[in-house]
Amino acid sequence: MTPRGLKNPGKLSHVNVTLQALLSCTPFVQVVCELEKCHIQKDEHPTLHAFSSLITKVDIPFYQSNGRREPFSAIIIFKGIIRKYFAGLPQRPFDGRKNIDAQEFLAFMINEMHEELLKLRGSSSVQDNWETIQRTNISPAIWKKKFVPSELSDIFWGQQRTIVEPNGIFFLLIVQPFLVLHLNISPSSVHTIEDSLRLHFGTKNNEGCRSSKDYVGKNSSGKSTKIEKLPKILILHLMRFSFENSGFVKLDKPVQFPSYLEMENDLLASPTQHQRILYELVASVTHHGSKSSTGHYKADIKYPEGPWMRCDDEKIAPVSSSDVFHDHAYILLYERL
């Protein structure tokens, strides 16, 4: 495939960049293409059906008289899904008064497809349930978040392990899945993605344990989090918006990110000795504007063996690597090599 422009009726650039970013993820596109053989019904599996239709639209080379690929409206294809996302908001989805967060919409779309896949396979998810792997009077407690897998699990979901050690004594181990890593970039020590990952998966002191109802309110002198399992597509969210008295404000801080991201052993629960774990950047989403409720989104994407392309709604154009790595990204999607 080659990228194709997506029309924007107004204030829906967050939808277009989400779709463009997901289309750059080869394992995800392969799963959706395989699902076409299952004759997915639109009424029962609307998000999966919409993505299947989107891939077909992008893959068909409609050209304008000037030889450029004609943009089309993906909003129409995903209209029902977008309305579902907007259902709990006071503003109507298509009146141009609300610009929703791209990373929230991205997580929503992936979760919807995961739920529909479970339904397609005759299963259902388990929400907010924990299982005790080990708990005795003489051994530390081990808690694991229940998670029903689907074809998207290995692609987008990883697992992280948190160990709580009050007073230096192993007290509690928690294993839970993650879809998006929300990275704090505000500390002065954070200048790169690697810095933010080390901060996220480091040891935190004097934090209350809030991972299970049995331990709410207990104070921990040490809590460390490591990566238990890595996904094929690693989604990183740079937390640029924070809430202050005047509302949400944007942190316009430069943070460097590489084309190839190596996962350091210090971040892993089970370090590898002779194997490098390497990811390649396939999509970068940038927010242009000063507030979360306003502004505009653009995406830089890279299909396999192709050049970097900048997606700005209807406009699709090649972009240089120096412009891609501009230090102000909001969402990064890395694919494991």
C-alpha positions as CSV (number, residue, x, y, z in Angstrom):
1,M,0.0,0.0,0.0
2,T,0.9,3.7,-0.3
3,P,-0.7,6.3,1.9
4,R,-3.8,8.1,0.8
5,G,-5.2,11.4,2.0
6,L,-8.2,11.4,4.3
7,K,-10.9,14.1,4.2
8,N,-11.6,16.0,7.4
9,P,-15.1,17.6,7.8
10,G,-13.7,19.6,10.8
11,K,-12.0,19.0,14.1
12,L,-11.5,15.3,13.4
13,S,-7.8,15.2,12.6
14,H,-7.3,13.0,15.6
15,V,-9.3,10.3,13.9
16,N,-7.3,10.6,10.6
17,V,-3.9,10.4,12.3
18,T,-5.0,7.4,14.3
19,L,-6.1,5.5,11.2
20,Q,-2.9,6.4,9.3
21,A,-0.7,5.4,12.2
22,L,-2.5,2.0,12.5
23,L,-2.1,1.3,8.8
24,S,1.6,1.7,9.2
25,C,1.7,-1.3,11.6
26,T,2.3,-4.4,9.4
27,P,1.3,-7.1,11.9
28,F,-2.0,-5.3,12.5
29,V,-2.8,-4.9,8.8
30,Q,-2.0,-8.6,8.3
31,V,-4.5,-9.6,11.0
32,V,-7.3,-7.5,9.5
33,C,-6.6,-8.9,6.0
34,E,-6.8,-12.4,7.3
35,L,-10.1,-11.6,9.0
36,E,-11.6,-10.8,5.6
37,K,-11.9,-14.5,5.1
38,C,-14.3,-14.7,8.1
39,H,-16.9,-12.5,6.3
40,I,-17.1,-10.1,9.3
41,Q,-20.6,-8.7,9.8
42,K,-20.9,-4.9,10.1
43,D,-23.6,-5.0,12.7
44,E,-21.8,-7.4,15.1
45,H,-18.2,-6.3,14.5
46,P,-18.4,-2.6,13.2
47,T,-14.8,-1.6,14.0
48,L,-13.2,-4.7,12.4
49,H,-15.5,-4.3,9.4
50,A,-14.6,-0.6,9.1
51,F,-10.9,-1.3,9.1
52,S,-11.3,-4.0,6.5
53,S,-13.1,-1.5,4.3
54,L,-10.5,1.2,5.0
55,I,-7.6,-1.1,3.9
56,T,-9.5,-1.9,0.7
57,K,-10.1,1.8,0.0
58,V,-6.4,2.7,0.6
59,D,-5.2,-0.2,-1.5
60,I,-7.2,0.8,-4.6
61,P,-5.2,3.5,-6.5
62,F,-7.8,6.1,-7.4
63,Y,-6.0,9.0,-9.2
64,Q,-7.0,12.6,-10.0
65,S,-6.3,14.2,-13.3
66,N,-3.0,15.5,-12.0
67,G,-1.8,12.0,-11.3
68,R,-2.1,12.2,-7.5
69,R,-4.1,9.8,-5.5
70,E,-7.6,11.1,-4.7
71,P,-8.3,11.6,-0.9
72,F,-11.5,10.0,0.5
73,S,-13.5,10.2,3.7
74,A,-12.7,7.6,6.2
75,I,-14.9,9.5,8.7
76,I,-18.0,8.1,6.8
77,I,-16.7,4.5,7.2
78,F,-16.0,5.0,10.9
79,K,-19.0,7.3,11.7
80,G,-20.8,4.8,13.9
81,I,-17.6,4.0,15.9
82,I,-16.8,7.8,16.3
83,R,-20.4,8.4,17.6
84,K,-19.9,5.6,20.1
85,Y,-16.7,7.3,21.4
86,F,-18.4,10.6,21.6
87,A,-21.5,9.2,23.4
88,G,-20.5,10.3,26.9
89,L,-19.5,13.8,25.9
90,P,-21.7,16.9,26.1
91,Q,-20.7,18.1,22.7
92,R,-22.0,16.4,19.5
93,P,-19.3,14.6,17.5
94,F,-19.7,16.4,14.2
95,D,-20.5,20.0,15.2
96,G,-16.9,21.1,15.1
97,R,-16.8,22.2,18.8
98,K,-14.6,19.4,20.2
99,N,-11.2,18.1,19.3
100,I,-10.6,14.8,21.2
101,D,-7.2,13.5,22.3
102,A,-5.5,11.3,19.6
103,Q,-3.9,8.8,22.1
104,E,-7.3,8.3,23.9
105,F,-9.0,7.6,20.5
106,L,-6.2,5.3,19.5
107,A,-6.6,3.2,22.7
108,F,-10.3,3.2,22.2
109,M,-10.1,1.9,18.7
110,I,-7.7,-0.9,19.6
111,N,-9.8,-1.9,22.6
112,E,-13.0,-2.0,20.5
113,M,-11.3,-4.3,18.0
114,H,-10.0,-6.6,20.8
115,E,-13.5,-6.9,22.2
116,E,-15.0,-7.6,18.8
117,L,-12.4,-10.3,18.1
118,L,-13.3,-12.0,21.4
119,K,-16.9,-11.9,20.4
120,L,-16.1,-13.3,17.0
121,R,-14.3,-16.2,18.7
122,G,-17.2,-16.8,21.2
123,S,-15.3,-15.4,24.2
124,S,-15.6,-12.3,26.4
125,S,-13.1,-10.1,28.3
126,V,-12.7,-10.1,32.0
127,Q,-12.8,-6.5,33.3
128,D,-11.0,-5.4,36.5
129,N,-10.5,-8.9,37.9
130,W,-7.4,-10.1,39.6
131,E,-6.2,-13.6,40.4
132,T,-3.9,-14.6,43.3
133,I,-1.0,-16.6,42.0
134,Q,0.5,-17.0,45.4
135,R,-0.4,-15.9,48.8
136,T,0.7,-17.6,52.1
137,N,1.7,-16.4,55.5
138,I,5.4,-17.0,54.8
139,S,5.6,-16.0,51.1
140,P,5.0,-12.7,49.3
141,A,1.7,-12.1,47.6
142,I,1.6,-12.4,43.8
143,W,-1.3,-10.8,41.9
144,K,-2.0,-11.0,38.2
145,K,-4.5,-9.0,36.2
146,K,-6.8,-11.3,34.3
147,F,-6.7,-10.7,30.5
148,V,-8.4,-12.7,27.7
149,P,-6.1,-12.7,24.7
150,S,-7.1,-12.1,21.0
151,E,-5.2,-11.9,17.7
152,L,-4.3,-8.3,18.7
153,S,-2.9,-9.2,22.1
154,D,0.7,-10.1,20.9
155,I,0.7,-7.1,18.6
156,F,-0.3,-4.2,20.9
157,W,-0.3,-5.5,24.5
158,G,2.7,-6.0,26.7
159,Q,3.0,-6.8,30.4
160,Q,4.7,-5.1,33.3
161,R,5.8,-6.4,36.6
162,T,5.7,-4.2,39.7
163,I,7.5,-5.3,42.9
164,V,6.6,-3.5,46.2
165,E,9.3,-3.8,48.9
166,P,8.5,-1.8,52.1
167,N,11.6,-1.5,54.3
168,G,13.5,-3.6,51.8
169,I,11.4,-6.7,52.2
170,F,9.7,-8.3,49.2
171,F,6.1,-7.8,50.0
172,L,4.0,-7.9,46.8
173,L,4.4,-8.7,43.1
174,I,1.8,-7.4,40.6
175,V,1.7,-8.4,36.9
176,Q,-0.6,-6.5,34.6
177,P,-1.0,-5.7,30.9
178,F,-0.4,-2.4,29.2
179,L,-1.6,-1.1,25.8
180,V,0.1,2.3,25.9
181,L,3.1,3.4,28.0
182,H,2.3,6.9,29.3
183,L,5.7,8.6,29.8
184,N,6.3,11.5,32.1
185,I,8.5,14.0,30.3
186,S,8.3,16.9,32.7
187,P,11.3,16.2,34.9
188,S,14.4,18.2,34.1
189,S,16.4,15.0,33.7
190,V,14.3,13.8,30.8
191,H,15.6,14.9,27.4
192,T,15.1,11.7,25.4
193,I,12.7,8.8,25.1
194,E,15.3,6.6,26.7
195,D,15.4,8.9,29.7
196,S,11.6,8.8,30.1
197,L,11.6,5.0,29.9
198,R,14.3,4.7,32.6
199,L,12.2,7.0,34.7
200,H,9.0,5.0,34.1
201,F,10.6,1.7,34.9
202,G,12.8,2.8,37.8
203,T,12.4,2.5,41.5
204,K,10.0,4.9,43.1
205,N,10.2,5.7,46.8
206,N,7.5,6.7,49.4
207,E,4.6,5.9,47.2
208,G,1.3,4.3,48.4
209,C,0.4,0.9,47.0
210,R,-2.9,1.2,45.0
211,S,-2.8,-2.1,43.0
212,S,-5.3,-4.2,45.0
213,K,-8.0,-3.5,47.5
214,D,-6.2,-5.5,50.2
215,Y,-3.2,-3.1,50.1
216,V,-4.8,0.3,49.7
217,G,-3.3,2.9,52.0
218,K,-0.1,1.0,52.8
219,N,3.1,3.0,52.4
220,S,5.9,1.5,50.5
221,S,9.5,2.6,50.8
222,G,10.3,1.0,47.4
223,K,8.3,0.2,44.3
224,S,10.0,-0.9,41.1
225,T,8.4,-1.7,37.7
226,K,9.9,-3.7,34.9
227,I,8.7,-5.0,31.5
228,E,7.5,-8.6,31.8
229,K,6.6,-9.0,28.1
230,L,7.1,-6.7,25.1
231,P,4.5,-6.3,22.3
232,K,5.2,-6.3,18.6
233,I,4.0,-2.7,18.4
234,L,5.1,-0.5,21.2
235,I,3.0,2.6,21.7
236,L,4.6,5.4,23.6
237,H,2.5,8.4,24.8
238,L,4.5,11.5,25.8
239,M,2.4,13.2,28.5
240,R,2.4,16.7,27.2
241,F,-0.9,17.8,28.8
242,S,-1.4,18.4,32.5
243,F,-4.2,19.9,34.5
244,E,-3.7,23.2,36.3
245,N,-6.1,25.8,37.7
246,S,-6.8,27.3,34.3
247,G,-7.5,23.8,32.8
248,F,-5.3,21.5,30.7
249,V,-2.0,23.1,29.6
250,K,0.5,21.8,27.1
251,L,4.1,21.1,27.9
252,D,5.9,22.2,24.7
253,K,9.2,20.5,25.6
254,P,11.7,19.0,23.1
255,V,12.2,15.3,23.7
256,Q,14.5,13.4,21.3
257,F,13.4,10.0,19.9
258,P,15.4,7.6,17.7
259,S,14.6,5.8,14.5
260,Y,15.7,2.5,16.2
261,L,14.9,2.0,19.9
262,E,16.8,-0.6,21.8
263,M,15.2,-1.9,25.0
264,E,17.9,-1.8,27.7
265,N,18.3,-4.8,30.0
266,D,17.6,-2.5,33.0
267,L,14.0,-2.1,31.9
268,L,13.3,-5.9,31.6
269,A,12.1,-8.2,34.3
270,S,14.1,-11.0,32.6
271,P,17.2,-9.4,31.0
272,T,18.6,-10.9,27.8
273,Q,22.3,-11.6,27.7
274,H,23.1,-12.2,24.0
275,Q,20.1,-10.8,22.2
276,R,19.3,-7.2,21.4
277,I,15.7,-6.2,21.5
278,L,15.3,-3.6,18.8
279,Y,12.3,-1.5,17.6
280,E,11.9,0.6,14.5
281,L,9.8,3.7,14.4
282,V,6.8,3.4,12.0
283,A,4.6,6.3,13.0
284,S,4.9,9.6,14.9
285,V,1.9,11.7,15.7
286,T,2.3,15.4,16.6
287,H,-0.2,17.8,18.1
288,H,0.0,21.4,16.9
289,G,-1.6,23.9,19.2
290,S,-1.5,25.1,22.8
291,K,-4.5,23.3,24.4
292,S,-5.8,19.7,24.3
293,S,-9.2,20.9,23.3
294,T,-8.0,22.8,20.2
295,G,-5.2,22.4,17.6
296,H,-4.5,20.0,14.8
297,Y,-2.8,16.6,14.5
298,K,-0.4,15.4,11.8
299,A,1.2,12.0,11.4
300,D,4.5,10.9,9.9
301,I,4.3,7.3,8.8
302,K,6.5,4.7,7.1
303,Y,5.3,1.7,5.3
304,P,7.7,-1.3,4.8
305,E,10.5,-0.4,2.3
306,G,8.9,3.0,1.7
307,P,9.9,6.6,2.5
308,W,8.6,8.7,5.3
309,M,5.3,10.4,4.4
310,R,3.6,13.2,6.2
311,C,-0.2,12.8,6.6
312,D,-2.0,16.1,7.1
313,D,-5.7,15.0,6.5
314,E,-6.0,15.3,2.6
315,K,-2.4,16.2,2.1
316,I,0.1,13.3,1.7
317,A,3.7,14.2,0.9
318,P,7.2,12.8,1.4
319,V,9.1,14.2,4.3
320,S,12.8,14.1,5.2
321,S,14.1,12.2,8.2
322,S,15.3,15.5,9.7
323,D,11.7,16.8,9.7
324,V,10.3,13.5,11.1
325,F,12.6,13.6,14.2
326,H,11.6,17.1,15.3
327,D,11.6,16.5,19.1
328,H,7.9,17.5,19.7
329,A,6.1,14.2,19.0
330,Y,3.1,13.3,21.0
331,I,2.6,9.6,20.2
332,L,5.2,7.2,18.9
333,L,4.6,3.7,17.4
334,Y,7.6,1.4,17.2
335,E,7.5,-2.0,15.5
336,R,9.7,-4.8,16.9
337,L,12.4,-6.1,14.5
